CSV table of C-alpha atoms and ligand atoms in Angstrom, one decimal:
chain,number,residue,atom,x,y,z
R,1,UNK,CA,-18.7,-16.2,24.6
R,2,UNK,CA,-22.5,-16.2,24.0
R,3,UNK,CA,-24.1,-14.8,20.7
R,4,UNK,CA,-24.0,-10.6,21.0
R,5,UNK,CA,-26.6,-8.6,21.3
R,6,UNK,CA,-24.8,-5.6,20.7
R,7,UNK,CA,-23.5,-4.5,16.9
R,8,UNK,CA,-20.1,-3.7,16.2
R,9,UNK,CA,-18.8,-0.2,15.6
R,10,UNK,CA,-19.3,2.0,12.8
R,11,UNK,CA,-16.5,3.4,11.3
R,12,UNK,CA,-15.8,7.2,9.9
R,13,UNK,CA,-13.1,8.4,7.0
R,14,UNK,CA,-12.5,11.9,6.8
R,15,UNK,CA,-10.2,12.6,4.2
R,16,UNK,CA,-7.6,10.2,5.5
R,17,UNK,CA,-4.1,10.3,3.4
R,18,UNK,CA,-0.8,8.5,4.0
R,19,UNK,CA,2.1,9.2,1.8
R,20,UNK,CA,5.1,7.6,1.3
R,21,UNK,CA,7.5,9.9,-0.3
R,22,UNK,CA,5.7,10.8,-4.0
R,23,UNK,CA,3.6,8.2,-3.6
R,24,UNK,CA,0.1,8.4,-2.4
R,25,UNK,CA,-0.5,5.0,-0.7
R,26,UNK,CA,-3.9,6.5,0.2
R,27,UNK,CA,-5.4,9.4,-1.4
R,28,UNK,CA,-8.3,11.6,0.2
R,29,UNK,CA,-10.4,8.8,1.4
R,30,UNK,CA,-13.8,9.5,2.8
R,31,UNK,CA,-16.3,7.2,4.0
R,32,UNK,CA,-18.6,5.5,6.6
R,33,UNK,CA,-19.1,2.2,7.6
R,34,UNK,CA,-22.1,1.3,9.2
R,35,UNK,CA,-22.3,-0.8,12.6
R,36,UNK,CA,-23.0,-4.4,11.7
R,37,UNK,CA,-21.8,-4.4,7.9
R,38,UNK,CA,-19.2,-6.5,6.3
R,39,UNK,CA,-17.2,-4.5,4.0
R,40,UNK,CA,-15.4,-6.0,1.2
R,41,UNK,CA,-11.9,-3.9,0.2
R,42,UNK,CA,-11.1,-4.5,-3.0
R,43,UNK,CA,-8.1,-3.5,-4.9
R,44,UNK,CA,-5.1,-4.6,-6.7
R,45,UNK,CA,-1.8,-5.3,-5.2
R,46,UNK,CA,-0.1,-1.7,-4.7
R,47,UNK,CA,-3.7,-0.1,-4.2
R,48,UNK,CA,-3.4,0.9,-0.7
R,49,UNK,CA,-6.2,-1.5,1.0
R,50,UNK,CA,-3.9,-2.5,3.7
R,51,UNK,CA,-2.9,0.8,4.9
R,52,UNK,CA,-6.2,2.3,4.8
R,53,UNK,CA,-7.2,-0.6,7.2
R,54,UNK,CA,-4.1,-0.3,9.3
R,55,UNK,CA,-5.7,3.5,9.5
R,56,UNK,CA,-8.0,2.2,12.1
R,57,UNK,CA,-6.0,-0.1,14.2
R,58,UNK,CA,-3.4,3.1,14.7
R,59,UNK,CA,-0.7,0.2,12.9
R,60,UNK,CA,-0.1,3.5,10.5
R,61,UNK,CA,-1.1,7.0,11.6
R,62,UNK,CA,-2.3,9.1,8.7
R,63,UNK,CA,-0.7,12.1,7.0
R,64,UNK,CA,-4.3,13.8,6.7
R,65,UNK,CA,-7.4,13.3,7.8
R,66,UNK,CA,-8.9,11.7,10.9
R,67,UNK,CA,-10.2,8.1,11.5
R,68,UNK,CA,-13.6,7.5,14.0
R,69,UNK,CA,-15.1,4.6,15.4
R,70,UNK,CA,-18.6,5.2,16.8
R,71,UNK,CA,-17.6,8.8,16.7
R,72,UNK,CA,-14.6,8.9,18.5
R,73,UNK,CA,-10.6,10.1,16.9
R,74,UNK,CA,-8.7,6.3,16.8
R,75,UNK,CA,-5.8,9.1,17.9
R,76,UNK,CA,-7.5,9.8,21.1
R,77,UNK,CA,-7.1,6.2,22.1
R,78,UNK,CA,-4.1,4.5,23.8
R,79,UNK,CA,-2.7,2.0,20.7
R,80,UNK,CA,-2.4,-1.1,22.7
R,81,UNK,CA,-6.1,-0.6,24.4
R,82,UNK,CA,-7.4,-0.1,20.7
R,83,UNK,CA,-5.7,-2.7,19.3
R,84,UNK,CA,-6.8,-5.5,21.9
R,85,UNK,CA,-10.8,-4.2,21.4
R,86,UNK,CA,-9.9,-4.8,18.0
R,87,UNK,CA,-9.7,-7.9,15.7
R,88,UNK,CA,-7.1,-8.1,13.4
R,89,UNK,CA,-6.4,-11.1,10.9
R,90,UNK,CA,-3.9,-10.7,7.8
R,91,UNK,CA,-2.2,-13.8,5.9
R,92,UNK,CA,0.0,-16.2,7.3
R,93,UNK,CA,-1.4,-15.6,10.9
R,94,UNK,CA,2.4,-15.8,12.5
R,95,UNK,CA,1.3,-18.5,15.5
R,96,UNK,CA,4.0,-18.8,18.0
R,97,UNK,CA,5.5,-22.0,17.2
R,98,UNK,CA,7.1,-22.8,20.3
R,99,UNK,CA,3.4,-22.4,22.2
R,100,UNK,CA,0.7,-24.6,21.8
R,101,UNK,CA,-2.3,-23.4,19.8
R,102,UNK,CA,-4.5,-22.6,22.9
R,103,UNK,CA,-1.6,-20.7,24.2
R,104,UNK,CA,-1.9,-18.8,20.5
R,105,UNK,CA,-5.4,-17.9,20.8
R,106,UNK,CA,-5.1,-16.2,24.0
R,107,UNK,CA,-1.5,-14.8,23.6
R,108,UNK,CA,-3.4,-11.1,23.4
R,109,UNK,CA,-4.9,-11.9,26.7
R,110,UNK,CA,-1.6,-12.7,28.3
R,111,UNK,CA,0.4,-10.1,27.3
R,112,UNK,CA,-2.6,-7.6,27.4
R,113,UNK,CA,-3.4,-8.6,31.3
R,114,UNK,CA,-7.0,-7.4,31.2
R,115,UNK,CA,-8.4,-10.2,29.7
R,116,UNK,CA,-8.6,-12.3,32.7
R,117,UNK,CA,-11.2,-10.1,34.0
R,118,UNK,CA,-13.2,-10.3,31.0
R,119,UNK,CA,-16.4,-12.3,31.5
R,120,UNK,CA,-17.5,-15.0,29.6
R,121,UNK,CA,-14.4,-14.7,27.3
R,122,UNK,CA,-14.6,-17.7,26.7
R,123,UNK,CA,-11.2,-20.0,27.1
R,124,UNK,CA,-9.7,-21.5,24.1
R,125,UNK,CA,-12.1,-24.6,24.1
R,126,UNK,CA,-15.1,-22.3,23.4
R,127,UNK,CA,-12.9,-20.0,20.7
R,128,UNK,CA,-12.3,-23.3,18.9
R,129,UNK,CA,-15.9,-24.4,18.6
R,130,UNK,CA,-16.5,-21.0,17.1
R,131,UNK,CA,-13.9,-21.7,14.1
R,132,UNK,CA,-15.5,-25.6,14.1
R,133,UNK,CA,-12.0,-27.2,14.9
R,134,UNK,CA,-11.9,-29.6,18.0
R,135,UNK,CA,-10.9,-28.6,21.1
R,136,UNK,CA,-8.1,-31.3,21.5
R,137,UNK,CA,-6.4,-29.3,18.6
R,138,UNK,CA,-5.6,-26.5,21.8
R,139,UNK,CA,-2.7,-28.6,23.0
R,140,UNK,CA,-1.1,-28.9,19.3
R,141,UNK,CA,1.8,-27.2,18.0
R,142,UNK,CA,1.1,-24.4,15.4
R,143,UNK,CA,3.5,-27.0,12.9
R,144,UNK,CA,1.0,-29.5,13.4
R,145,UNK,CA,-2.0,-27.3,11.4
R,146,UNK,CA,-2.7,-26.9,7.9
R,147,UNK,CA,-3.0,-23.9,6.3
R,148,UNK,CA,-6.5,-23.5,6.6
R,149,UNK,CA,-6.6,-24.9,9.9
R,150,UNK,CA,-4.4,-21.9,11.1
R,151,UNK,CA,-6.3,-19.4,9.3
R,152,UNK,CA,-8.6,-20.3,11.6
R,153,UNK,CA,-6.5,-19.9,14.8
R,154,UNK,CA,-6.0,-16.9,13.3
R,155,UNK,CA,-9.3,-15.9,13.4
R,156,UNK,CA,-10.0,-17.7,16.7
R,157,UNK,CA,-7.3,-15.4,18.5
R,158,UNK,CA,-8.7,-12.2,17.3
R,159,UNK,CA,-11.9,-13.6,18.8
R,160,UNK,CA,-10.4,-13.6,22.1
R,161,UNK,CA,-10.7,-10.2,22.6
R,162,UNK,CA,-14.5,-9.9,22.2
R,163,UNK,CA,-13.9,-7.5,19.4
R,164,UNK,CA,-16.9,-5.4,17.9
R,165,UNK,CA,-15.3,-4.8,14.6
R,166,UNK,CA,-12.5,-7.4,12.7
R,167,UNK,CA,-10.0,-5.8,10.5
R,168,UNK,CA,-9.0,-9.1,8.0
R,169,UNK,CA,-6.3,-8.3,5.6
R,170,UNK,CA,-6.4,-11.0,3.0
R,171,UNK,CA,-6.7,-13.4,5.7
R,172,UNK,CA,-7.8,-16.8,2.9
R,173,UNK,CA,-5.4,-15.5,0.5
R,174,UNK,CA,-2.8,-18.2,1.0
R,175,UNK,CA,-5.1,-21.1,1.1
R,176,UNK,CA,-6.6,-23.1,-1.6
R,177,UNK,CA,-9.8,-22.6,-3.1
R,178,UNK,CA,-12.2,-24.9,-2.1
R,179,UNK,CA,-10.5,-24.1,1.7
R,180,UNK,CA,-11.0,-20.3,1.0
R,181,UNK,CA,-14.7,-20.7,0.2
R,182,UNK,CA,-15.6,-22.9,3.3
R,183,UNK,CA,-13.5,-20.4,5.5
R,184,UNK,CA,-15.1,-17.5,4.4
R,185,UNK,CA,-18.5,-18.8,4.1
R,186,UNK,CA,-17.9,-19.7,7.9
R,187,UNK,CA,-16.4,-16.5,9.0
R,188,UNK,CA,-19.8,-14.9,7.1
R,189,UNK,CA,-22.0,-16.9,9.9
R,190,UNK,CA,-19.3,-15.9,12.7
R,191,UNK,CA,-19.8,-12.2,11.4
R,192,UNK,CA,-23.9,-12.3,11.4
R,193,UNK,CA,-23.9,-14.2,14.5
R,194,UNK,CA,-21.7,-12.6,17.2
R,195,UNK,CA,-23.0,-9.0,15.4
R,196,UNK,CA,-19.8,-8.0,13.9
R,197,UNK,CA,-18.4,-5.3,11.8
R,198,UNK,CA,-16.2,-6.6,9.2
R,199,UNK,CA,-13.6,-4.6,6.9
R,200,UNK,CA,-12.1,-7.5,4.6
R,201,UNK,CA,-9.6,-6.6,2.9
R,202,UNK,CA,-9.1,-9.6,-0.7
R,203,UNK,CA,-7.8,-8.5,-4.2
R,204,UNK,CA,-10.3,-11.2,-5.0
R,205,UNK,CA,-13.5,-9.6,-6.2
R,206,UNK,CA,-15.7,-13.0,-6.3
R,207,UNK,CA,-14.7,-13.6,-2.5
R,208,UNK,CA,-16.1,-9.9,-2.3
R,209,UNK,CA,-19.3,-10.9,-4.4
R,210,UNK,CA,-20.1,-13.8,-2.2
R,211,UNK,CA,-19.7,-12.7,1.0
R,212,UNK,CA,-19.9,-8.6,1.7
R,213,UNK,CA,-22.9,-6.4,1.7
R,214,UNK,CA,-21.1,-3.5,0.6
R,215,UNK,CA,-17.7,-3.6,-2.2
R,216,UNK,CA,-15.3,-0.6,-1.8
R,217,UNK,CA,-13.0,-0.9,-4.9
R,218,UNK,CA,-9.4,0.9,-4.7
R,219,UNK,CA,-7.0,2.2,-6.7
R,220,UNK,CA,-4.3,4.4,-6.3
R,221,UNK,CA,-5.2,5.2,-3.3
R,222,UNK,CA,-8.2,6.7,-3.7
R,223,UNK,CA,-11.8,4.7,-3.7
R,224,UNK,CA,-13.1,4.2,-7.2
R,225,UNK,CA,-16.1,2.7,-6.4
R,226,UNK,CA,-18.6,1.6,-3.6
R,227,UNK,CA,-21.7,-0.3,-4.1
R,228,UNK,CA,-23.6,-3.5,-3.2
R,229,UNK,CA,-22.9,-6.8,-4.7
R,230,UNK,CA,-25.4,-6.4,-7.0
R,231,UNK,CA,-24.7,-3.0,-7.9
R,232,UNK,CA,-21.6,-4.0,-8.5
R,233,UNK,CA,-21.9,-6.9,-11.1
R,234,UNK,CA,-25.0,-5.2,-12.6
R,235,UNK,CA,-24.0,-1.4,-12.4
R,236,UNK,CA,-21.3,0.9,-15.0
R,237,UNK,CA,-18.0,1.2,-12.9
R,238,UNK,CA,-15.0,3.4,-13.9
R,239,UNK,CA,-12.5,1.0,-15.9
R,240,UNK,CA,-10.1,0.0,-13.1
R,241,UNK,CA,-12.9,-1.5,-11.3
R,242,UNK,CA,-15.2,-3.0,-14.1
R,243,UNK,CA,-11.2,-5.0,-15.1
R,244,UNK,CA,-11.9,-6.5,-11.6
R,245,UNK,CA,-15.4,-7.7,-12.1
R,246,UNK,CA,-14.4,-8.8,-15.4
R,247,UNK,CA,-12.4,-11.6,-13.8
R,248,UNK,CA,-15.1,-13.8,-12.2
R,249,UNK,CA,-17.6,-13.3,-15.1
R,250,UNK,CA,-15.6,-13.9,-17.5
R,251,UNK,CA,-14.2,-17.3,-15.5
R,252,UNK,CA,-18.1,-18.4,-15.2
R,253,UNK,CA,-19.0,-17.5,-18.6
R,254,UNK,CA,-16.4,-20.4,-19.8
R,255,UNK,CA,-17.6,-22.7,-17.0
R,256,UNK,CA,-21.2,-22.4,-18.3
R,257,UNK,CA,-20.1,-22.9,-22.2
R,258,UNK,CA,-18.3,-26.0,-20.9
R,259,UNK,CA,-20.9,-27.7,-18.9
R,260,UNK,CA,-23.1,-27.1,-22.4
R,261,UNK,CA,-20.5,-28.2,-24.6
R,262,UNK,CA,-20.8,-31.5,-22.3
R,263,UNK,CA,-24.3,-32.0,-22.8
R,264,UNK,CA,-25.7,-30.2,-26.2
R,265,UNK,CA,-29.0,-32.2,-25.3
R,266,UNK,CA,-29.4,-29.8,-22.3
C,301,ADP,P1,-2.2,-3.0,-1.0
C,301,ADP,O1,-2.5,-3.5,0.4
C,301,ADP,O2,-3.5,-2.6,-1.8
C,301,ADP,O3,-1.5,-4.0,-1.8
C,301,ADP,P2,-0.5,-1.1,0.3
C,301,ADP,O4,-1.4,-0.3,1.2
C,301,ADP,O5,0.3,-2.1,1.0
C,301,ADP,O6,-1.3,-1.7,-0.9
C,301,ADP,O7,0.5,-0.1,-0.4
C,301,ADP,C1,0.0,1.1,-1.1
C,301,ADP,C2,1.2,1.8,-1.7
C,301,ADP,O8,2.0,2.3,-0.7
C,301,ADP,C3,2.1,0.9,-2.6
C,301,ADP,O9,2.6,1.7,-3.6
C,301,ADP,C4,3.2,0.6,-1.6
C,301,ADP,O10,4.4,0.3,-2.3
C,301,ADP,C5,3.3,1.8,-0.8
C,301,ADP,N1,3.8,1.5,0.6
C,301,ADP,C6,3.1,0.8,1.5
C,301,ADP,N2,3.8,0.7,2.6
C,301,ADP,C7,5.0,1.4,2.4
C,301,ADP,C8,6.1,1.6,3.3
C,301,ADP,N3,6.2,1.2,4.5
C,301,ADP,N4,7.1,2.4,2.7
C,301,ADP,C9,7.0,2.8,1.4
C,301,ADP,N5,6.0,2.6,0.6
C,301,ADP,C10,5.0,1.9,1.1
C,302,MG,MG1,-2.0,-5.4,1.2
Protein backbone atom coordinates (compact mmCIF):
# COMPACT_ATOMS: atom_id res chain seq x y z
CA UNK A 1 0.00 0.00 0.00
CA UNK A 2 1.92 3.04 -1.30
CA UNK A 3 1.46 6.63 0.21
CA UNK A 4 -2.14 8.15 -1.26
CA UNK A 5 -2.53 10.62 -3.43
CA UNK A 6 -6.03 10.93 -2.95
CA UNK A 7 -7.82 12.53 0.40
CA UNK A 8 -10.25 10.87 2.38
CA UNK A 9 -13.92 11.65 2.33
CA UNK A 10 -15.67 14.60 3.73
CA UNK A 11 -18.37 14.04 5.83
CA UNK A 12 -22.00 15.77 6.11
CA UNK A 13 -24.50 15.98 9.37
CA UNK A 14 -27.85 17.11 8.72
CA UNK A 15 -29.71 17.18 11.74
CA UNK A 16 -29.01 13.66 12.62
CA UNK A 17 -30.96 12.35 15.97
CA UNK A 18 -31.10 8.95 17.56
CA UNK A 19 -33.27 8.35 20.52
CA UNK A 20 -33.49 5.83 22.88
CA UNK A 21 -36.71 6.03 24.55
CA UNK A 22 -36.64 9.71 26.55
CA UNK A 23 -33.31 9.92 26.03
CA UNK A 24 -31.66 11.83 23.33
CA UNK A 25 -28.38 9.92 22.71
CA UNK A 26 -27.89 12.44 19.92
CA UNK A 27 -29.64 15.62 19.66
CA UNK A 28 -29.94 17.67 16.24
CA UNK A 29 -26.48 17.39 15.20
CA UNK A 30 -25.26 19.37 12.17
CA UNK A 31 -21.89 19.50 10.79
CA UNK A 32 -19.19 19.05 8.09
CA UNK A 33 -16.09 17.38 8.02
CA UNK A 34 -13.71 18.31 5.64
CA UNK A 35 -11.66 15.68 3.36
CA UNK A 36 -8.29 15.13 4.94
CA UNK A 37 -9.09 16.44 8.65
CA UNK A 38 -8.61 14.63 11.85
CA UNK A 39 -11.47 15.31 13.99
CA UNK A 40 -11.25 15.00 17.65
CA UNK A 41 -14.82 13.86 19.46
CA UNK A 42 -14.86 14.88 22.65
CA UNK A 43 -17.33 14.27 25.29
CA UNK A 44 -18.03 12.63 28.57
CA UNK A 45 -19.07 9.12 29.09
CA UNK A 46 -23.07 9.10 28.33
CA UNK A 47 -22.44 12.09 25.69
CA UNK A 48 -23.36 10.31 22.71
CA UNK A 49 -19.82 10.37 20.64
CA UNK A 50 -20.04 6.74 19.83
CA UNK A 51 -23.41 6.81 18.31
CA UNK A 52 -23.00 9.79 16.36
CA UNK A 53 -19.86 7.90 14.81
CA UNK A 54 -21.71 4.65 14.43
CA UNK A 55 -24.13 7.28 12.35
CA UNK A 56 -21.66 6.95 9.57
CA UNK A 57 -20.70 3.42 9.42
CA UNK A 58 -24.74 2.53 9.27
CA UNK A 59 -23.78 0.42 12.85
CA UNK A 60 -26.96 2.68 14.09
CA UNK A 61 -29.42 4.25 11.69
CA UNK A 62 -30.67 7.63 12.84
CA UNK A 63 -34.12 8.67 13.98
CA UNK A 64 -33.73 12.13 12.01
CA UNK A 65 -31.64 13.53 9.85
CA UNK A 66 -29.37 12.17 7.09
CA UNK A 67 -25.60 11.29 7.13
CA UNK A 68 -23.29 12.05 3.66
CA UNK A 69 -19.97 11.12 2.73
CA UNK A 70 -18.58 13.12 -0.24
CA UNK A 71 -22.21 13.94 -0.86
CA UNK A 72 -23.78 10.86 -0.94
CA UNK A 73 -26.91 9.36 1.82
CA UNK A 74 -24.73 6.53 4.05
CA UNK A 75 -28.53 4.88 3.59
CA UNK A 76 -28.22 4.61 -0.10
CA UNK A 77 -25.27 2.35 0.43
CA UNK A 78 -25.31 -1.50 0.99
CA UNK A 79 -24.00 -1.76 4.90
CA UNK A 80 -21.44 -4.41 4.37
CA UNK A 81 -19.92 -2.53 1.16
CA UNK A 82 -19.76 0.69 3.42
CA UNK A 83 -18.52 -0.79 6.23
CA UNK A 84 -15.44 -2.59 4.42
CA UNK A 85 -14.52 1.04 2.50
CA UNK A 86 -14.54 2.05 6.01
CA UNK A 87 -12.05 1.97 8.96
CA UNK A 88 -13.34 1.33 12.09
CA UNK A 89 -11.26 0.98 15.47
CA UNK A 90 -12.91 1.09 19.11
CA UNK A 91 -11.25 -0.34 22.35
CA UNK A 92 -10.31 -3.70 23.01
CA UNK A 93 -10.01 -4.49 19.18
CA UNK A 94 -11.68 -8.20 19.70
CA UNK A 95 -8.73 -10.20 17.55
CA UNK A 96 -9.81 -13.68 16.90
CA UNK A 97 -7.88 -15.57 19.26
CA UNK A 98 -7.93 -18.82 17.68
CA UNK A 99 -6.31 -17.08 14.28
CA UNK A 100 -3.05 -15.83 14.00
CA UNK A 101 -2.55 -12.07 13.86
CA UNK A 102 -1.99 -11.88 10.06
CA UNK A 103 -5.06 -13.93 9.73
CA UNK A 104 -6.65 -10.79 12.07
CA UNK A 105 -5.55 -8.11 9.91
CA UNK A 106 -7.13 -9.46 6.83
CA UNK A 107 -10.22 -11.22 8.38
CA UNK A 108 -12.36 -8.18 6.54
CA UNK A 109 -10.80 -9.31 3.30
CA UNK A 110 -11.71 -12.88 3.84
CA UNK A 111 -15.10 -12.70 4.78
CA UNK A 112 -15.67 -9.55 2.49
CA UNK A 113 -14.26 -11.62 -0.76
CA UNK A 114 -13.42 -8.52 -2.78
CA UNK A 115 -10.37 -7.81 -1.32
CA UNK A 116 -8.29 -10.24 -3.23
CA UNK A 117 -8.84 -8.17 -6.26
CA UNK A 118 -7.74 -5.08 -4.58
CA UNK A 119 -4.32 -3.94 -5.90
CA UNK A 120 -1.56 -3.23 -3.95
CA UNK A 121 -3.45 -3.97 -0.71
CA UNK A 122 -0.81 -4.74 0.67
CA UNK A 123 -0.56 -8.36 2.60
CA UNK A 124 -0.14 -8.39 6.31
CA UNK A 125 3.75 -7.94 6.12
CA UNK A 126 3.29 -4.44 4.58
CA UNK A 127 0.12 -3.60 7.09
CA UNK A 128 2.56 -4.39 9.94
CA UNK A 129 5.35 -2.04 8.86
CA UNK A 130 2.73 0.65 8.74
CA UNK A 131 1.82 0.16 12.62
CA UNK A 132 6.04 -0.30 13.14
CA UNK A 133 5.55 -3.93 14.55
CA UNK A 134 7.68 -6.76 12.88
CA UNK A 135 6.45 -8.75 10.41
CA UNK A 136 7.31 -12.10 12.25
CA UNK A 137 4.59 -10.86 14.82
CA UNK A 138 1.87 -12.10 11.71
CA UNK A 139 2.22 -15.74 12.74
CA UNK A 140 1.55 -14.96 16.58
CA UNK A 141 -1.46 -15.54 18.52
CA UNK A 142 -3.56 -12.45 19.41
CA UNK A 143 -2.67 -13.81 23.38
CA UNK A 144 0.74 -13.35 22.63
CA UNK A 145 0.34 -9.18 22.21
CA UNK A 146 0.25 -6.48 24.64
CA UNK A 147 -2.22 -4.16 24.92
CA UNK A 148 -0.74 -1.70 22.83
CA UNK A 149 0.60 -4.06 20.51
CA UNK A 150 -3.03 -5.08 19.63
CA UNK A 151 -4.17 -1.64 19.43
CA UNK A 152 -2.21 -1.65 16.70
CA UNK A 153 -3.51 -4.84 14.94
CA UNK A 154 -6.35 -3.04 15.48
CA UNK A 155 -5.54 -0.34 13.52
CA UNK A 156 -3.49 -2.43 11.08
CA UNK A 157 -6.82 -4.46 10.08
CA UNK A 158 -8.90 -1.48 9.42
CA UNK A 159 -6.01 -0.57 7.19
CA UNK A 160 -6.65 -3.49 5.05
CA UNK A 161 -9.37 -2.13 3.43
CA UNK A 162 -7.71 0.91 1.94
CA UNK A 163 -10.11 3.05 3.84
CA UNK A 164 -10.36 6.90 2.94
CA UNK A 165 -11.84 7.83 6.23
CA UNK A 166 -11.19 5.87 9.98
CA UNK A 167 -13.94 5.97 12.44
CA UNK A 168 -11.68 5.26 16.03
CA UNK A 169 -13.83 4.98 18.99
CA UNK A 170 -11.57 5.44 21.93
CA UNK A 171 -9.26 3.15 20.27
CA UNK A 172 -5.82 4.10 23.20
CA UNK A 173 -8.31 4.32 25.89
CA UNK A 174 -7.33 1.07 27.57
CA UNK A 175 -3.64 1.42 27.25
CA UNK A 176 -1.22 3.17 29.41
CA UNK A 177 -0.08 6.53 29.00
CA UNK A 178 3.19 6.71 27.84
CA UNK A 179 1.72 3.70 25.19
CA UNK A 180 -1.27 6.05 24.39
CA UNK A 181 0.95 8.94 23.42
CA UNK A 182 3.38 6.94 21.15
CA UNK A 183 0.27 5.24 19.49
CA UNK A 184 -1.42 8.22 18.82
CA UNK A 185 1.45 10.25 17.80
CA UNK A 186 2.02 7.31 15.31
CA UNK A 187 -1.44 6.97 14.09
CA UNK A 188 -1.16 11.08 13.50
CA UNK A 189 1.83 10.27 10.83
CA UNK A 190 -0.34 7.21 9.50
CA UNK A 191 -3.29 9.78 9.13
CA UNK A 192 -1.11 12.69 7.23
CA UNK A 193 0.67 10.22 5.32
CA UNK A 194 -1.83 7.76 3.55
CA UNK A 195 -4.25 11.23 3.33
CA UNK A 196 -6.85 10.14 5.74
CA UNK A 197 -9.91 11.53 7.27
CA UNK A 198 -10.00 10.82 10.81
CA UNK A 199 -13.17 11.05 13.34
CA UNK A 200 -11.48 10.06 16.85
CA UNK A 201 -13.67 9.60 19.13
CA UNK A 202 -11.48 10.11 23.31
CA UNK A 203 -13.18 11.52 26.41
CA UNK A 204 -9.66 12.65 26.81
CA UNK A 205 -9.35 16.31 25.74
CA UNK A 206 -5.30 16.46 25.93
CA UNK A 207 -5.22 13.41 23.46
CA UNK A 208 -7.62 15.81 21.46
CA UNK A 209 -5.15 18.92 22.01
CA UNK A 210 -2.23 17.07 20.75
CA UNK A 211 -3.23 15.36 17.92
CA UNK A 212 -6.66 16.88 15.96
CA UNK A 213 -6.97 19.88 13.83
CA UNK A 214 -10.37 20.44 14.71
CA UNK A 215 -12.19 19.54 18.61
CA UNK A 216 -16.01 18.82 18.47
CA UNK A 217 -17.03 18.84 22.20
CA UNK A 218 -20.41 16.82 23.12
CA UNK A 219 -22.84 16.75 25.53
CA UNK A 220 -26.11 15.60 25.77
CA UNK A 221 -26.20 14.83 22.66
CA UNK A 222 -25.90 17.81 21.04
CA UNK A 223 -22.39 19.65 20.01
CA UNK A 224 -21.36 22.27 22.43
CA UNK A 225 -18.56 23.36 20.88
CA UNK A 226 -16.20 23.08 17.75
CA UNK A 227 -13.01 24.84 17.31
CA UNK A 228 -9.24 24.40 16.67
CA UNK A 229 -6.81 23.35 19.21
CA UNK A 230 -5.94 26.57 19.88
CA UNK A 231 -9.20 28.02 19.92
CA UNK A 232 -10.00 25.66 22.14
CA UNK A 233 -7.52 26.20 25.06
CA UNK A 234 -7.40 29.90 24.29
CA UNK A 235 -11.14 30.69 23.43
CA UNK A 236 -14.57 31.13 26.13
CA UNK A 237 -16.44 27.79 25.83
CA UNK A 238 -19.94 27.01 27.36
CA UNK A 239 -19.28 25.45 30.91
CA UNK A 240 -19.55 21.74 30.07
CA UNK A 241 -16.76 22.06 27.69
CA UNK A 242 -14.35 24.68 29.47
CA UNK A 243 -14.82 21.57 32.77
CA UNK A 244 -13.00 19.51 30.03
CA UNK A 245 -10.19 21.70 29.17
CA UNK A 246 -9.91 22.43 32.69
CA UNK A 247 -8.43 18.95 33.16
CA UNK A 248 -5.17 19.11 31.33
CA UNK A 249 -4.39 22.69 32.42
CA UNK A 250 -4.94 22.39 35.50
CA UNK A 251 -2.70 18.81 35.58
CA UNK A 252 0.25 21.05 33.84
CA UNK A 253 -0.20 23.98 35.97
CA UNK A 254 0.90 21.53 39.03
CA UNK A 255 3.62 19.90 36.94
CA UNK A 256 5.14 23.32 36.18
CA UNK A 257 4.87 24.52 40.08
CA UNK A 258 6.69 21.18 40.88
CA UNK A 259 9.54 21.24 38.54
CA UNK A 260 10.06 25.04 40.14
CA UNK A 261 9.60 23.95 43.58
CA UNK A 262 12.63 21.50 42.64
CA UNK A 263 14.88 24.15 41.53
CA UNK A 264 13.91 27.74 43.07
CA UNK A 265 17.37 28.83 41.40
CA UNK A 266 15.63 28.37 38.06
P1 LIG B 1 -20.64 8.03 24.69
O1 LIG B 1 -20.05 7.24 23.57
O2 LIG B 1 -20.41 9.50 24.59
O3 LIG B 1 -20.23 7.50 26.03
P2 LIG B 1 -23.14 6.84 23.81
O4 LIG B 1 -23.30 7.33 22.41
O5 LIG B 1 -22.66 5.46 23.98
O6 LIG B 1 -22.24 7.87 24.62
O7 LIG B 1 -24.54 6.96 24.55
C1 LIG B 1 -25.32 8.16 24.56
C2 LIG B 1 -26.58 7.94 25.38
O8 LIG B 1 -27.41 6.99 24.74
C3 LIG B 1 -26.33 7.43 26.78
O9 LIG B 1 -27.28 8.00 27.63
C4 LIG B 1 -26.57 5.94 26.64
O10 LIG B 1 -26.97 5.39 27.85
C5 LIG B 1 -27.65 5.89 25.60
N1 LIG B 1 -27.60 4.68 24.79
C6 LIG B 1 -26.61 4.34 23.93
N2 LIG B 1 -26.85 3.16 23.34
C7 LIG B 1 -28.03 2.72 23.83
C8 LIG B 1 -28.83 1.56 23.61
N3 LIG B 1 -28.46 0.61 22.74
N4 LIG B 1 -29.98 1.47 24.30
C9 LIG B 1 -30.38 2.42 25.16
N5 LIG B 1 -29.66 3.54 25.42
C10 LIG B 1 -28.51 3.69 24.77
MG1 LIG C 1 -18.69 5.67 23.67
Amino acid sequence: MGDRQTTGPAIRFEDVAKYYGDVAAVDGVSLEIAGGSFVALVGQSGSGKSTLLKTINRLIAPDAGRVLLDGEDVSAREPHALRRSIGYVFQNVGLFPHMTVGENILIHRRIGGTGARQEGAGDAGHLLDMVELPRDFAARRPSALSGGQAQRIGVARALAGQPGLMLMDEPFGALDPLTRDTLGESYRGLHERLGLTTLMVTHDMAEALLHADRILVMAQGRIIADDTPDGIVNGTLPEAAEALVAVPRRQAGRLVAMERSRDPGA
